[in-house]
CSV table of C-alpha atoms in Angstrom, one decimal:
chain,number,residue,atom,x,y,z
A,1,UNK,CA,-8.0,13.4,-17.9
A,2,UNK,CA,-10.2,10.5,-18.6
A,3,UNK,CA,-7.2,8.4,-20.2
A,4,UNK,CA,-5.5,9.2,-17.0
A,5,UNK,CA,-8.5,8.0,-14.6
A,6,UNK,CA,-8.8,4.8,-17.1
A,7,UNK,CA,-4.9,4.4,-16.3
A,8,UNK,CA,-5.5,4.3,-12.7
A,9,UNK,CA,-8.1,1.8,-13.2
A,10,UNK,CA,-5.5,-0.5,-15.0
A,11,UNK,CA,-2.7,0.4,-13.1
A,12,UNK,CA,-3.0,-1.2,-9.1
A,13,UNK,CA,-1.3,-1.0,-8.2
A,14,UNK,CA,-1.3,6.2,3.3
A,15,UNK,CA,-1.1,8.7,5.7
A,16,UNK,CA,0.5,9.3,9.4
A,17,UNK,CA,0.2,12.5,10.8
A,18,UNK,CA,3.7,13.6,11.9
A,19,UNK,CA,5.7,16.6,12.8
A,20,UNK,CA,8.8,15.8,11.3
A,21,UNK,CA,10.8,12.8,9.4
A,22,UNK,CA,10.5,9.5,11.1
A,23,UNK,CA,14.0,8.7,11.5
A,24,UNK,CA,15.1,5.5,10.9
A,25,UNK,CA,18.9,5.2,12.2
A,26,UNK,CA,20.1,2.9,9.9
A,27,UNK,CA,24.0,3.6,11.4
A,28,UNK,CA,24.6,1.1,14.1
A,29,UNK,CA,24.4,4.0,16.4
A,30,UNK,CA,25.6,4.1,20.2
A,31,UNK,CA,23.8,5.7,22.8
A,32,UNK,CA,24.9,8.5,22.5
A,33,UNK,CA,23.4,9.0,18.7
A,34,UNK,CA,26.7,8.7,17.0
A,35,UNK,CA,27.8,6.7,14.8
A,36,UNK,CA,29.6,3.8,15.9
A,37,UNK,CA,32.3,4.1,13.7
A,38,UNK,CA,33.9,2.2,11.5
A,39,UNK,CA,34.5,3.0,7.4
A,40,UNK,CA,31.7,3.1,5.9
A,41,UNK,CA,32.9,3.5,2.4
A,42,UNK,CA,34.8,0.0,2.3
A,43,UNK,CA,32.4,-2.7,1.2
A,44,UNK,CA,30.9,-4.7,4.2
A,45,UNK,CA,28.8,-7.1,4.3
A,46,UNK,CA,25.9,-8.2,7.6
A,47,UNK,CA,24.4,-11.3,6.8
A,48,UNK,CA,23.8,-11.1,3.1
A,49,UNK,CA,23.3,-7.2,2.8
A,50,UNK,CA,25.8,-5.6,0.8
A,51,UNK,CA,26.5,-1.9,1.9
A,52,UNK,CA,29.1,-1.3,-0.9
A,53,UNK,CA,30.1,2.5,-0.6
A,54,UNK,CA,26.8,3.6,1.0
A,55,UNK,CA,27.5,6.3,3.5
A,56,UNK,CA,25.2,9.4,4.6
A,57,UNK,CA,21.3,9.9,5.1
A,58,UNK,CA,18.6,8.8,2.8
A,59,UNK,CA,15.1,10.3,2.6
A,60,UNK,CA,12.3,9.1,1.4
A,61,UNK,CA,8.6,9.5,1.6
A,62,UNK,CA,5.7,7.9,1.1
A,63,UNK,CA,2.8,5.5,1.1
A,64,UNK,CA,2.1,4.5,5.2
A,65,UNK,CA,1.2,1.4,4.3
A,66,UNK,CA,4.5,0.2,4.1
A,67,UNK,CA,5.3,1.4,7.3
A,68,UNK,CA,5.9,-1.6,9.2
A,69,UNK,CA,7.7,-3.4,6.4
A,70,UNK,CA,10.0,-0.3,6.2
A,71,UNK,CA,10.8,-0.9,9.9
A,72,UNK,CA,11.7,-4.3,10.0
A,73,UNK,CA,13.9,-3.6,6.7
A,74,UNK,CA,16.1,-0.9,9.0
A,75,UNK,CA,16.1,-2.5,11.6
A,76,UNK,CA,18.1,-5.6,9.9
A,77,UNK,CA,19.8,-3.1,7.5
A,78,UNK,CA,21.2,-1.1,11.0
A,79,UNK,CA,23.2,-3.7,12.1
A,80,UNK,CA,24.9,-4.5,8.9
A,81,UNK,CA,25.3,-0.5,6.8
A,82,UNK,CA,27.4,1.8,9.7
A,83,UNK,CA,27.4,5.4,8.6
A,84,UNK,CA,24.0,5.5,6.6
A,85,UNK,CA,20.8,6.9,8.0
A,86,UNK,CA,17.5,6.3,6.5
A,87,UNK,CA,14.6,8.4,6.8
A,88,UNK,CA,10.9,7.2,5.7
A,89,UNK,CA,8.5,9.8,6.3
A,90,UNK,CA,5.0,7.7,5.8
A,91,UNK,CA,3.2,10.7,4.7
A,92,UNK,CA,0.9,8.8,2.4
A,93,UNK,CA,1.5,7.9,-1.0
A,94,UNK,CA,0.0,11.2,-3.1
A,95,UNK,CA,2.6,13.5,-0.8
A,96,UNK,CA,5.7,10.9,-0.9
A,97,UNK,CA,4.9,11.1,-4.7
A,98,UNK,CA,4.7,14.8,-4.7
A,99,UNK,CA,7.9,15.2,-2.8
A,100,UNK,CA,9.9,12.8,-4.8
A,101,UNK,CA,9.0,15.1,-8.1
A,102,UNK,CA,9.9,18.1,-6.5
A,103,UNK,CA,13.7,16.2,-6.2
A,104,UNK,CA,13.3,16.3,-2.3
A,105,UNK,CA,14.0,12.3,-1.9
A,106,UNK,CA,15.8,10.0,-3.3
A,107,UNK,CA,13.1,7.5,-3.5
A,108,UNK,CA,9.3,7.7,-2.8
A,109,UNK,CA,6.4,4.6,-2.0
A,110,UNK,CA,3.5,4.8,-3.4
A,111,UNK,CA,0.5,2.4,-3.2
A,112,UNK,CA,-0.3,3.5,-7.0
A,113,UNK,CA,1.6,3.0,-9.5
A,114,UNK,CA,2.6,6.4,-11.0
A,115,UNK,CA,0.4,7.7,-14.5
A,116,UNK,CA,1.3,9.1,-17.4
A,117,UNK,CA,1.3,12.9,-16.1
A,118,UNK,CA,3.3,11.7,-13.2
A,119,UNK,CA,5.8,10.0,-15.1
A,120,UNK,CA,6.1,13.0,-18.1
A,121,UNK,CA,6.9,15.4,-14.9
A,122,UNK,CA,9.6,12.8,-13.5
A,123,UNK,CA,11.7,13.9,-16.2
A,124,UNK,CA,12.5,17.3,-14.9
A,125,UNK,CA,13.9,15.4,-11.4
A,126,UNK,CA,15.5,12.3,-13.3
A,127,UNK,CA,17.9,13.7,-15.8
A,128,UNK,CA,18.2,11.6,-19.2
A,129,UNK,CA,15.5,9.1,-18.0
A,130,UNK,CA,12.0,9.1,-15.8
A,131,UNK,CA,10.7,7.9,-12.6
A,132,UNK,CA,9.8,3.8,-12.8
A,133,UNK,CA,8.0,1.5,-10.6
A,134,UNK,CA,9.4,-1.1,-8.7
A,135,UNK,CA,6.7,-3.3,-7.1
A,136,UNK,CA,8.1,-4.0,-3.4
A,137,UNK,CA,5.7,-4.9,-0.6
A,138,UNK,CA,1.9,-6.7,-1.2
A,139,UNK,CA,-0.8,-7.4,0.7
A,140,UNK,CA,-4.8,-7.6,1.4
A,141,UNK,CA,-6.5,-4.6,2.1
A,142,UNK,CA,-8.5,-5.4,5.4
A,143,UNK,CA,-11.9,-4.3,5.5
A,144,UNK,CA,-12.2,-4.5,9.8
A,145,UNK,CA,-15.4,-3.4,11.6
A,146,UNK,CA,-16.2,-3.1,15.0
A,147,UNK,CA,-20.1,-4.4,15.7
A,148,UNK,CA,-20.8,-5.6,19.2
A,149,UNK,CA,-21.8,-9.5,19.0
A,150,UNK,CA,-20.8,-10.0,15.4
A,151,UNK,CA,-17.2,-12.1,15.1
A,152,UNK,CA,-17.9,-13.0,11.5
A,153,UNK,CA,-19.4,-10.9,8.7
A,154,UNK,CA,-19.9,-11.7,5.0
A,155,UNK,CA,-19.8,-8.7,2.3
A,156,UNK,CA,-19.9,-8.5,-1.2
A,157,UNK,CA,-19.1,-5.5,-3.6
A,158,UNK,CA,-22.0,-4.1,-3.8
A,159,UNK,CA,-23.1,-4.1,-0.4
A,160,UNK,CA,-19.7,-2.5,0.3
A,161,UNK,CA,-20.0,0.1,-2.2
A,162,UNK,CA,-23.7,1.1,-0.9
A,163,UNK,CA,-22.4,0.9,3.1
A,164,UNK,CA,-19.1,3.3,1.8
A,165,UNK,CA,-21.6,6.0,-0.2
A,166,UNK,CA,-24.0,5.7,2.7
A,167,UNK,CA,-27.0,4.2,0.9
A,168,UNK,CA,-26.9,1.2,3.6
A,169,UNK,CA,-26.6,3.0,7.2
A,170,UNK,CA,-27.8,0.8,9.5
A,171,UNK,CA,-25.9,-2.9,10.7
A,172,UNK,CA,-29.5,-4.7,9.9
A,173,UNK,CA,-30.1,-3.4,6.6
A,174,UNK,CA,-31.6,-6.4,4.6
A,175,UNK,CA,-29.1,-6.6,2.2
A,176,UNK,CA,-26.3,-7.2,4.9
A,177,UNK,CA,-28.7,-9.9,6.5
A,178,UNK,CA,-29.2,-11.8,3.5
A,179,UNK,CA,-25.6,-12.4,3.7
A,180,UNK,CA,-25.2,-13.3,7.0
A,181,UNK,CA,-28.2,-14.9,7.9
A,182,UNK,CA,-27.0,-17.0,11.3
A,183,UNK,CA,-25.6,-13.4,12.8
A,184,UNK,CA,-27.5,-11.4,15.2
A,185,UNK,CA,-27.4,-8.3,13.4
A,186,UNK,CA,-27.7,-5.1,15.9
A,187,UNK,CA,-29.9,-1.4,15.5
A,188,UNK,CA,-26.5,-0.2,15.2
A,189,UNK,CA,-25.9,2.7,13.1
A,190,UNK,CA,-22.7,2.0,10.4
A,191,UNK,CA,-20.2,4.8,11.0
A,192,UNK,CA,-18.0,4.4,7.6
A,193,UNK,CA,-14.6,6.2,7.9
A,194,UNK,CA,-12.1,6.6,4.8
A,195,UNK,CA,-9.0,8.3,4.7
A,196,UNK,CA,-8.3,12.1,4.7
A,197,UNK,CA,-5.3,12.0,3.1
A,198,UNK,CA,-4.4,10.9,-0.4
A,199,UNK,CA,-3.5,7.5,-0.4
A,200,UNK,CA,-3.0,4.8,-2.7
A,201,UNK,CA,-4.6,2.3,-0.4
A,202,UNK,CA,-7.5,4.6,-0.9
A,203,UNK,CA,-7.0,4.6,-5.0
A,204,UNK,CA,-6.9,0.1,-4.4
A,205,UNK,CA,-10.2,0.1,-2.9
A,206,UNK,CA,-12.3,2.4,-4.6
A,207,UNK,CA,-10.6,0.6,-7.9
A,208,UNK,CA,-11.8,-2.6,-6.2
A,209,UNK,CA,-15.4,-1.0,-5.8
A,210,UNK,CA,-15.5,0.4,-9.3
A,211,UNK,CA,-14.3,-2.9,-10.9
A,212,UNK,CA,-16.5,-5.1,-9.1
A,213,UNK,CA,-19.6,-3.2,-8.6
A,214,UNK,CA,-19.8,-0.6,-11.4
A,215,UNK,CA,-23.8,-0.3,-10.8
A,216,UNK,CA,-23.1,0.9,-7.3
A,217,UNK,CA,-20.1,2.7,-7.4
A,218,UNK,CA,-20.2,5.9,-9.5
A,219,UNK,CA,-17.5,7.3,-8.5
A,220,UNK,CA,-14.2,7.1,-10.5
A,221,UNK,CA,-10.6,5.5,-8.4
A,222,UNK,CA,-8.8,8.1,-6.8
A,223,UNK,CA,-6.5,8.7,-4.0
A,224,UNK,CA,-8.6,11.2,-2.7
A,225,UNK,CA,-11.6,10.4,-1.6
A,226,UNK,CA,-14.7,10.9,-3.9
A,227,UNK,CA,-18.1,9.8,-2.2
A,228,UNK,CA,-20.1,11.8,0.2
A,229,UNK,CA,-21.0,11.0,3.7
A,230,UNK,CA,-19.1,9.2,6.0
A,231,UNK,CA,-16.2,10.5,8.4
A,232,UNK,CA,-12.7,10.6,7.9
A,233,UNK,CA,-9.0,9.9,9.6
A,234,UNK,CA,-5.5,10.2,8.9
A,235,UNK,CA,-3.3,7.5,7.6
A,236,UNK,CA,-3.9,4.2,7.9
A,237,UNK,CA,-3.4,4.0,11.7
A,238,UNK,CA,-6.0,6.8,11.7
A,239,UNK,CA,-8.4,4.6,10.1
A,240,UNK,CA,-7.8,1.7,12.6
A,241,UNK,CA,-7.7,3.4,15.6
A,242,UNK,CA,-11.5,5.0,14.9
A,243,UNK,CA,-12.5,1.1,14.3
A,244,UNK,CA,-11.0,0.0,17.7
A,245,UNK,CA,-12.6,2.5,19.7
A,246,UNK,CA,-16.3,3.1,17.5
A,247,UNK,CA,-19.0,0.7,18.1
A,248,UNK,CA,-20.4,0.6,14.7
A,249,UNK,CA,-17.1,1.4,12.7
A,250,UNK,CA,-15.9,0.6,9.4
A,251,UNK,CA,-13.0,0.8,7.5
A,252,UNK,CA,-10.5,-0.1,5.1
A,253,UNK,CA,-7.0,-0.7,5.9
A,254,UNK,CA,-3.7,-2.6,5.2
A,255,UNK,CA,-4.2,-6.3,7.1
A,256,UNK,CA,-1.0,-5.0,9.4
A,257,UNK,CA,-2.9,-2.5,10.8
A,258,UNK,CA,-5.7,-4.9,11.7
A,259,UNK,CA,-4.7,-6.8,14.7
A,260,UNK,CA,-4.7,-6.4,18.3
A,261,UNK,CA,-8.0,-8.7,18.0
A,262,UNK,CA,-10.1,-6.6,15.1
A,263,UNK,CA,-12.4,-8.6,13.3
A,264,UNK,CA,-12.1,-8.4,9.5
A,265,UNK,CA,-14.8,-9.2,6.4
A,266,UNK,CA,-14.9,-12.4,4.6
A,267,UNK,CA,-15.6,-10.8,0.9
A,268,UNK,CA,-17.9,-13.2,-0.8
A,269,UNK,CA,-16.6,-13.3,-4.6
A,270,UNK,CA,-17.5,-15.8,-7.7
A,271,UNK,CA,-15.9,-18.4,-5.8
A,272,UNK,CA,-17.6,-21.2,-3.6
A,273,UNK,CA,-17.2,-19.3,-0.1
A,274,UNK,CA,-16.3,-15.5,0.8
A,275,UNK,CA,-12.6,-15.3,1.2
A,276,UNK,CA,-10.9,-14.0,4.4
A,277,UNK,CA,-8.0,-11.3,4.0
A,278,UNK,CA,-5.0,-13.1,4.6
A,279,UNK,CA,-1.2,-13.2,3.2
A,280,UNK,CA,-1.4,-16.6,1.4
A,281,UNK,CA,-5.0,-14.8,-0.2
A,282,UNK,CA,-3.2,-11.8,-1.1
A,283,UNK,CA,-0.5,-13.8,-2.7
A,284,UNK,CA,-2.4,-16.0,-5.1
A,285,UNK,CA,-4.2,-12.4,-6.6
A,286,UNK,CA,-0.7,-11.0,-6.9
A,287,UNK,CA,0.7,-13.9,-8.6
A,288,UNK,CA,-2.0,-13.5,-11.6
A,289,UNK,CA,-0.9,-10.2,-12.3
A,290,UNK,CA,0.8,-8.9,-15.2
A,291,UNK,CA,3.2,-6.0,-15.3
A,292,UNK,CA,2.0,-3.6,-18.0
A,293,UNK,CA,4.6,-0.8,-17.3
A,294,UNK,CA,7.1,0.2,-20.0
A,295,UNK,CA,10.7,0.0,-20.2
A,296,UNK,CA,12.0,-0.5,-16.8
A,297,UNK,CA,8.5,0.9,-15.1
A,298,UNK,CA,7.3,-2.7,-13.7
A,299,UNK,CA,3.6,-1.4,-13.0
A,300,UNK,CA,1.4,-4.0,-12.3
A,301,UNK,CA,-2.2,-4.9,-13.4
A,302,UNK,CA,-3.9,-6.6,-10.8
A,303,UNK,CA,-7.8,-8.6,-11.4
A,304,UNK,CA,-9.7,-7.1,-8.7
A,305,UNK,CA,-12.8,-10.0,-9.7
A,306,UNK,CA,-10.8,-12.6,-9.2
A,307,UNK,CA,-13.1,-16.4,-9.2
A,308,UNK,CA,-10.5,-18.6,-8.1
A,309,UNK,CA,-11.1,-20.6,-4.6
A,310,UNK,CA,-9.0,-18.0,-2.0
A,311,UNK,CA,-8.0,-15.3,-4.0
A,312,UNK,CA,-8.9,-12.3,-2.4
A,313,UNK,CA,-9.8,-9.7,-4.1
A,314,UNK,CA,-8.9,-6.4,-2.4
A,315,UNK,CA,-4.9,-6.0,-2.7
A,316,UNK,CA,-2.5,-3.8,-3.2
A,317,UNK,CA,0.8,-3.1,-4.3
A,318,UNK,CA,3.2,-0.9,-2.8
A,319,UNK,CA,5.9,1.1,-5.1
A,320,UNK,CA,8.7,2.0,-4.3
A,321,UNK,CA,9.8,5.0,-7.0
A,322,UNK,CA,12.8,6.0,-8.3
A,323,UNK,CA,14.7,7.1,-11.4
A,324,UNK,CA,15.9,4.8,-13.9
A,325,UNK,CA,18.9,7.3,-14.9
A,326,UNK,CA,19.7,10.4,-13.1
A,327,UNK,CA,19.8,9.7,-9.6
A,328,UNK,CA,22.0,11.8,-7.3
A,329,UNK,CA,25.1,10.9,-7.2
A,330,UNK,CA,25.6,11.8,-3.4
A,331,UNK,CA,22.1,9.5,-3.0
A,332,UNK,CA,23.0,6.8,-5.5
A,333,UNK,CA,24.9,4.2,-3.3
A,334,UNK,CA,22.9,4.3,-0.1
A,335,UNK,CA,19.9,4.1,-1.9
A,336,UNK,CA,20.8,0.8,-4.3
A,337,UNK,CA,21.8,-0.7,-1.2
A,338,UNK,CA,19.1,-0.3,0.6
A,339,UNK,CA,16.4,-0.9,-1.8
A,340,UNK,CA,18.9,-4.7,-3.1
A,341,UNK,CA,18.3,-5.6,0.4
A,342,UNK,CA,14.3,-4.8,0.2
A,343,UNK,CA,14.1,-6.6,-3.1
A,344,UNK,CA,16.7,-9.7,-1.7
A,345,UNK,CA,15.2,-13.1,-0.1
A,346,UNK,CA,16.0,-11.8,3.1
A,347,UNK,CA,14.6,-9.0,2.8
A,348,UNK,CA,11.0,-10.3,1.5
A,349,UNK,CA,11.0,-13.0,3.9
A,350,UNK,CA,10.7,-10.4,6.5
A,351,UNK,CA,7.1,-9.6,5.1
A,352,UNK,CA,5.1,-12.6,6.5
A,353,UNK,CA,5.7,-11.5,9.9
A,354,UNK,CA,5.3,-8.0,9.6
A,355,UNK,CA,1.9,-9.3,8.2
A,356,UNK,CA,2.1,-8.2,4.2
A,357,UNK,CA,2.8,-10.4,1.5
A,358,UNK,CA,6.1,-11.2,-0.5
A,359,UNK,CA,6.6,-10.3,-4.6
A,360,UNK,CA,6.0,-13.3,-6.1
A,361,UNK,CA,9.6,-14.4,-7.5
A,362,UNK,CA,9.2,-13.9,-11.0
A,363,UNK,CA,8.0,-10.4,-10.3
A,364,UNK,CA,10.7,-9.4,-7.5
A,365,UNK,CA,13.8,-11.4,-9.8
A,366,UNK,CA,12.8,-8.2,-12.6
A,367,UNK,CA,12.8,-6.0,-9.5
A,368,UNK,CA,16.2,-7.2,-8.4
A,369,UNK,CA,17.7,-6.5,-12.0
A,370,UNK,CA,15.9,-3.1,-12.3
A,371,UNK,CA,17.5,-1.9,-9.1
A,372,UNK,CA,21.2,-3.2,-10.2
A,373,UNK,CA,21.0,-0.9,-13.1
A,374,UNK,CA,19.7,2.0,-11.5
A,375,UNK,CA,22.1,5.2,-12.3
């Protein structure tokens, strides 16, 4: 269990509450639902995504955090792949994982890279081979708070790890004013929220905690949350919809999720000045990482102390999983297809907007490869 935890620690690299699969039509459907015709098992080509044979639905699971990347993928891939239907349930990346080893998708994403338990079990569902990592989406994991009068805040590790294990409770706490000593701090008490449900964004931060304040975070990474205090939410639109309406609120969260005029923290790191969550920041980490997985597993190992000028050090890397060898057969087409077009330039160039950083090429070409020779 403690080589496993250690694991985690090396290996960086969430969850909406939903009644049912989040159905993503990927079938150039007409009003009426159907599809709008056409064969789907001759190869056709949209732009430059290649539907080869791909025909029927697709379900996965998985990490929320890719949510909005997952949208504007079907959306593009709808007009081009008639006859396929995809269906991402964001159900946070423990139970995406969960389902994927119990065979009930063909793919699962995951904000952790799988472990060595994880991947031993993966054999039973991928028949002659395992499960592997295929690093898809990046990006900075916000920390946004809501404190009336403050527009810019400074935080360092420690000071994090004390406000997220409720040792600092109040918004003028010494320690916070020493690092912001031009804001008017408020009597404000800090209401901390973290996520309910297992997530790997979750697993990221409390990685990033551990790693960079080790005398101030006891607690070991996990997807579930470890320390006490605090109040929790649901995914990561849970998370940022308790900042947005708390006075006093803070949380972590993928930068997508904090916008409609959230204020995030500059995290002050070896380098000259704090560094501000943003996709060119996220990028630069990414691109020092190192894939350490085996094989065809392309698990990355990410520097969560980073000294470089504007390398931000709170990232993550979203998974998507899948079997080397022994994908279904009924699955197999539908789901190359649509994870070529995730990996393709196209397909990563949607990221920016969507607000989550691209795979640096020489990590996404291996990607691209890996996926060609799934089976």
């Amino acid at each position: 269990m403690k080589l496993q935890r250690k694991n985690r620690r090396a290996l960086a690299l969430g969850a909406l509450a939903v009644s049912g699969a989040l159905a993503l039509t990927a079938c150039g459907s007409d009003a009426t639902g159907g599809n709008g015709g056409g064969d789907a098992s001759a190869t056709t080509q949209a732009g430059n995504i290649q539907c080869g044979d791909a025909k029927g639905q697709l379900q996965a699971s998985g990490s929320s955090a890719q949510k909005n990347a997952i949208d504007a993928w079907v959306k593009q891939y709808a007009a081009a792949c008639r006859g396929v239907q995809v269906n991402y349930n964001p159900t946070g990346s423990g139970a995406g994982v969960t389902a994927f080893l119990q065979g009930q998708t063909a793919f699962a994403g995951s904000d952790s890279a799988l472990d060595a338990e994880e991947i031993e079990q993966s054999k039973k569902v991928c028949k002659d081979g395992q499960a592997i990592d295929l690093p898809m989406v990046g990006g900075p994991i916000a920390v946004g708070y809501n404190v009336p009068g403050v527009g810019e805040l400074v935080l360092d590790a420690p000071t994090l790890a004390k406000i997220f294990d409720s040792k600092i409770t109040n918004w003028n706490d010494d320690a916070i004013a020493r690092l912001n000593p031009d804001a008017k701090l408020p009597d404000l008490k800090i209401q901390a929220f973290h996520r309910s449900d297992e997530s790997g964004t979750t697993d990221n931060f409390t990685t990033y905690l551990q790693s960079a304040a080790p005398g101030d975070w006891k607690y070991e990474p996990s997807k579930s949350w470890q320390a006490k205090g605090g109040q929790s939410a649901q995914g990561s639109s849970g998370v940022a919809q308790q900042v947005k309406q708390t006075p006093g609120a803070i949380s972590y969260m993928e930068l997508s999720y904090a916008k409609d005029g959230m204020n995030t923290v500059a995290v002050k790191t070896e380098a000259a000045e704090p560094v501000k969550a943003t996709i060119e920041n996220a990028t630069a980490a990414i691109g020092a990482s190192k894939v350490v997985g085996t094989g065809k597993d392309l698990a990355l190992e990410l520097d969560y102390t980073p000294a470089a000028d504007g390398a931000y050090p709170i990232v993550l890397v979203t998974y998507e999983i899948a079997c080397d060898k022994g994908n279904k057969a009924e699955t197999l087409p539908a789901a190359k297809s649509f994870l070529n077009y995730m990996a393709s330039k196209d397909g990563q160039a949607l990221l920016a907007d969507a607000g989550y950083a691209p795979m640096p090429d020489e990590i996404i070409t291996k990607v691209r490869e890996t996926i060609s020779s799934l089976a």
